[in-house]
Coordinates of C-alpha atoms in Angstrom, one line a residue:
M5 CA 6.2 17.8 14.4
E6 CA 3.5 20.4 14.8
F7 CA 0.2 19.5 13.2
G8 CA 0.2 22.8 11.3
Q9 CA 3.5 21.7 9.6
I10 CA 2.0 18.3 8.8
K11 CA -0.9 20.1 7.0
D12 CA 1.6 22.1 5.0
N13 CA 3.6 18.9 4.2
I14 CA 0.5 17.2 2.9
S15 CA -0.4 20.2 0.7
R16 CA 3.2 20.3 -0.7
C17 CA 3.2 16.6 -1.5
L18 CA -0.1 16.8 -3.2
T19 CA 1.2 19.6 -5.4
R20 CA 4.3 17.5 -6.3
I21 CA 2.2 14.5 -7.1
E22 CA 0.2 16.7 -9.6
E23 CA 3.5 18.0 -11.1
A24 CA 4.8 14.5 -11.5
K25 CA 1.6 13.5 -13.3
A26 CA 1.9 16.5 -15.6
R27 CA 5.4 15.5 -16.6
A28 CA 4.2 12.1 -17.5
G29 CA 1.2 13.4 -19.3
R30 CA -1.2 11.7 -16.9
V31 CA -4.7 12.9 -16.0
D32 CA -5.8 9.9 -13.9
E33 CA -5.9 10.0 -10.1
V34 CA -3.0 9.2 -7.7
T35 CA -4.0 8.4 -4.2
L36 CA -1.8 9.6 -1.4
I37 CA -1.7 7.1 1.5
G38 CA -0.3 8.4 4.7
A39 CA 2.0 5.8 6.2
T40 CA 1.3 6.2 9.9
K41 CA 3.6 3.6 11.4
M42 CA 4.7 4.7 14.9
Q43 CA 2.6 7.8 14.7
S44 CA 0.2 8.7 17.5
R45 CA -3.6 8.3 17.8
E46 CA -3.8 12.1 18.1
L47 CA -2.3 12.4 14.7
I48 CA -4.9 10.0 13.3
S49 CA -7.7 12.1 14.9
F50 CA -6.2 15.2 13.4
L51 CA -6.1 13.8 9.9
N52 CA -9.6 12.4 10.3
D53 CA -11.3 15.5 11.8
N54 CA -9.6 17.9 9.3
R55 CA -10.2 15.7 6.2
L56 CA -6.5 16.1 5.3
L57 CA -6.2 12.6 3.9
T58 CA -8.7 10.0 2.7
D59 CA -6.4 7.1 3.1
V60 CA -3.8 5.9 5.7
G61 CA -1.7 2.7 5.8
E62 CA -0.2 0.7 8.6
N63 CA 2.7 -1.8 8.5
R64 CA 1.7 -3.4 11.8
V65 CA -1.6 -5.0 12.5
Q66 CA -1.7 -4.1 16.2
E67 CA -1.2 -0.4 15.3
L68 CA -4.0 -0.5 12.8
V69 CA -6.3 -2.0 15.4
D70 CA -5.2 0.4 18.1
K71 CA -5.8 3.5 15.9
Y72 CA -8.8 2.4 13.9
D73 CA -11.5 4.0 16.1
F74 CA -9.6 7.3 15.9
G75 CA -9.9 7.4 12.1
K76 CA -13.4 6.1 11.4
D77 CA -13.7 8.3 8.3
L78 CA -10.4 7.2 6.9
K79 CA -9.8 4.3 4.5
W80 CA -7.3 1.9 6.1
H81 CA -4.7 0.0 4.2
V82 CA -2.4 -2.9 5.2
I83 CA 1.0 -1.9 3.6
G84 CA 3.4 -4.1 5.5
Q85 CA 4.2 -7.8 5.5
L86 CA 1.2 -9.6 6.9
Q87 CA 1.5 -12.7 9.1
T88 CA -1.2 -15.3 8.6
N89 CA -2.2 -15.3 12.3
K90 CA -2.9 -11.6 12.1
V91 CA -5.3 -11.6 9.2
K92 CA -8.4 -12.1 11.4
Y93 CA -7.8 -8.8 13.1
I94 CA -7.9 -6.6 10.0
I95 CA -10.1 -8.6 7.6
D96 CA -13.1 -6.3 8.2
K97 CA -11.1 -3.1 8.7
A98 CA -8.8 -2.8 5.7
V99 CA -10.1 -1.5 2.4
L100 CA -7.0 -3.0 0.7
I101 CA -4.3 -5.5 1.6
H102 CA -1.1 -4.5 -0.3
S103 CA 1.1 -7.4 0.7
L104 CA -0.3 -10.6 -0.6
D105 CA 2.8 -12.6 -1.5
R106 CA 2.3 -16.3 -0.8
E107 CA -0.2 -19.1 -1.0
S108 CA -0.5 -19.6 2.8
L109 CA -1.5 -15.9 3.1
A110 CA -4.1 -16.3 0.3
D111 CA -5.5 -19.3 2.1
E112 CA -6.0 -17.4 5.4
I113 CA -7.4 -14.3 3.7
E114 CA -9.9 -16.5 1.9
K115 CA -10.8 -18.4 5.1
Q116 CA -11.4 -15.2 7.1
A117 CA -13.3 -13.5 4.3
K118 CA -15.7 -16.4 4.0
K119 CA -16.3 -16.2 7.8
H120 CA -17.4 -12.5 7.3
N121 CA -19.1 -13.2 4.0
I122 CA -17.1 -10.5 2.3
T123 CA -14.8 -10.1 -0.7
V124 CA -11.4 -8.7 0.2
D125 CA -9.4 -6.5 -2.2
C126 CA -5.7 -7.3 -2.4
L127 CA -2.6 -6.4 -4.3
I128 CA 0.1 -9.0 -5.0
E129 CA 3.4 -7.7 -3.7
V130 CA 6.4 -8.1 -6.1
N131 CA 10.0 -8.0 -4.9
M132 CA 11.5 -6.0 -7.8
G133 CA 14.9 -5.7 -6.1
S134 CA 15.4 -9.4 -5.2
E135 CA 16.1 -8.2 -1.6
I136 CA 16.0 -11.1 0.9
S137 CA 15.0 -8.7 3.7
K138 CA 11.8 -7.6 1.9
G139 CA 8.6 -9.4 1.2
G140 CA 7.1 -10.0 -2.2
V141 CA 7.0 -12.7 -4.8
A142 CA 9.8 -12.7 -7.4
P143 CA 8.7 -11.4 -10.7
E144 CA 9.2 -14.7 -12.4
K145 CA 6.9 -16.4 -9.8
L146 CA 4.1 -13.8 -10.1
Y147 CA 1.9 -15.9 -12.4
D148 CA 2.2 -19.0 -10.3
L149 CA 0.8 -17.0 -7.4
L150 CA -1.8 -15.4 -9.6
S151 CA -3.0 -18.9 -10.7
Y152 CA -3.3 -19.9 -7.1
V153 CA -5.2 -16.8 -6.0
E154 CA -7.6 -17.0 -8.9
S155 CA -9.0 -20.2 -7.4
K156 CA -10.2 -18.2 -4.4
D157 CA -13.8 -17.0 -4.4
N158 CA -13.5 -14.2 -1.7
I159 CA -10.3 -12.5 -2.9
R160 CA -10.5 -9.8 -5.6
L161 CA -7.2 -8.7 -7.0
R162 CA -6.7 -5.0 -7.7
G163 CA -3.2 -4.9 -9.0
L164 CA 0.4 -4.9 -7.8
M165 CA 2.6 -3.4 -5.1
T166 CA 6.3 -3.1 -4.6
V167 CA 8.9 -1.6 -2.3
M168 CA 11.8 -0.5 -4.5
P169 CA 15.4 -0.9 -3.3
N170 CA 17.1 2.3 -2.1
L171 CA 19.4 2.8 -5.0
E172 CA 22.0 5.6 -5.4
D173 CA 21.8 5.1 -9.2
K174 CA 18.7 7.0 -10.2
E175 CA 18.8 5.7 -13.8
A176 CA 18.8 2.1 -12.5
L177 CA 15.8 2.9 -10.3
K178 CA 14.0 4.6 -13.2
D179 CA 14.6 1.4 -15.2
L180 CA 13.2 -0.7 -12.4
Y181 CA 10.1 1.4 -12.3
K182 CA 9.6 1.1 -16.0
S183 CA 10.0 -2.7 -15.7
F184 CA 7.4 -2.8 -12.9
K185 CA 4.9 -0.8 -14.9
Q186 CA 5.3 -3.2 -17.8
L187 CA 4.9 -6.2 -15.5
Y188 CA 1.7 -4.6 -14.3
L189 CA 0.4 -4.0 -17.8
D190 CA 1.1 -7.7 -18.7
F191 CA -0.5 -8.8 -15.4
K192 CA -3.6 -6.9 -16.2
L193 CA -4.1 -8.7 -19.5
K194 CA -3.8 -12.1 -17.9
T195 CA -6.2 -11.8 -14.9
Q196 CA -9.7 -13.1 -14.9
A197 CA -12.7 -10.8 -15.5
K198 CA -13.8 -11.1 -11.8
H199 CA -10.9 -9.0 -10.7
K200 CA -10.6 -5.2 -11.0
I201 CA -7.0 -4.5 -12.0
D202 CA -6.6 -0.7 -11.6
T203 CA -4.0 -0.2 -8.9
L204 CA -0.2 0.2 -8.8
S205 CA 1.1 0.8 -5.3
C206 CA 4.6 2.0 -5.4
G207 CA 6.7 5.0 -4.3
M208 CA 7.7 6.2 -0.9
T209 CA 9.3 9.4 0.6
N210 CA 12.5 9.1 -1.4
D211 CA 11.1 8.2 -4.8
Y212 CA 7.4 8.8 -5.1
E213 CA 7.7 11.4 -7.9
M214 CA 9.7 8.9 -10.0
A215 CA 7.2 6.2 -9.2
I216 CA 4.4 8.4 -10.6
E217 CA 6.4 9.6 -13.6
Y218 CA 8.0 6.3 -14.7
G219 CA 6.3 3.6 -12.8
G220 CA 2.7 4.6 -13.4
A221 CA 1.9 4.6 -9.6
T222 CA -1.8 5.1 -8.7
M223 CA -1.0 4.9 -5.0
V224 CA 2.0 6.3 -3.2
R225 CA 2.8 5.5 0.5
L226 CA 4.3 8.5 2.3
G227 CA 5.4 8.7 5.9
R228 CA 8.5 10.7 6.9
V229 CA 8.0 13.5 4.3
L230 CA 4.5 14.1 5.8
F231 CA 4.9 13.4 9.5
G232 CA 8.6 13.6 10.3
E233 CA 10.4 10.9 12.2
R234 CA 8.4 8.1 13.8
N235 CA 7.6 8.8 17.5
Y236 CA 5.1 6.2 18.6
N237 CA 5.5 2.5 19.1
S238 CA 2.7 0.2 20.1
G239 CA 4.4 -3.0 19.2
D240 CA 2.9 -5.7 17.1
K241 CA 1.3 -8.3 19.3

């Protein structure tokens, strides 16, 4: 896809985000994260140099590392499932880890954060669709993981993330988003004061307007609708 078209796509999506907020009667900010999986370093440079986005997200650690120097003015997010042995490569690069979903990952984030003497912002990923192929803690296990993470000194929770199932039934999807929003509101009340619960990361190309209108999304992660089909593959080493 031509870079000029990408610029237009970003502008169009920002407009649709504002329209979805208006339908929900919202005046707060929704951050557009460009999901740049399998996109080129040249695209990252274009986004960075033209200030088209403030935030980008990578599913794969190796891609984030490979592209990081081409987007030094961008805020980098880890939005895919994160293996414990990859944490050390992104601990000082990512502004937010969206996919904290198990105790062993919390242990490794804490370990690497202490090495760097930093506090790492994280979202707990919730599997709202009970899909085996996707990461995330089951909703009924959320507070067990919360209790475990709250024993960590170098992890600051910012909220929740989910990847919704691709449902044909839009009413069922709407209900899932409403349930996720309520889960987030309950979660916010039960976390310790040291955390800063202000982030709901949900919504992708097919459903981001619904995520904003019904799910209360404060971050949406858009790839294909901005950049077209994926065309670059560095692998995840």
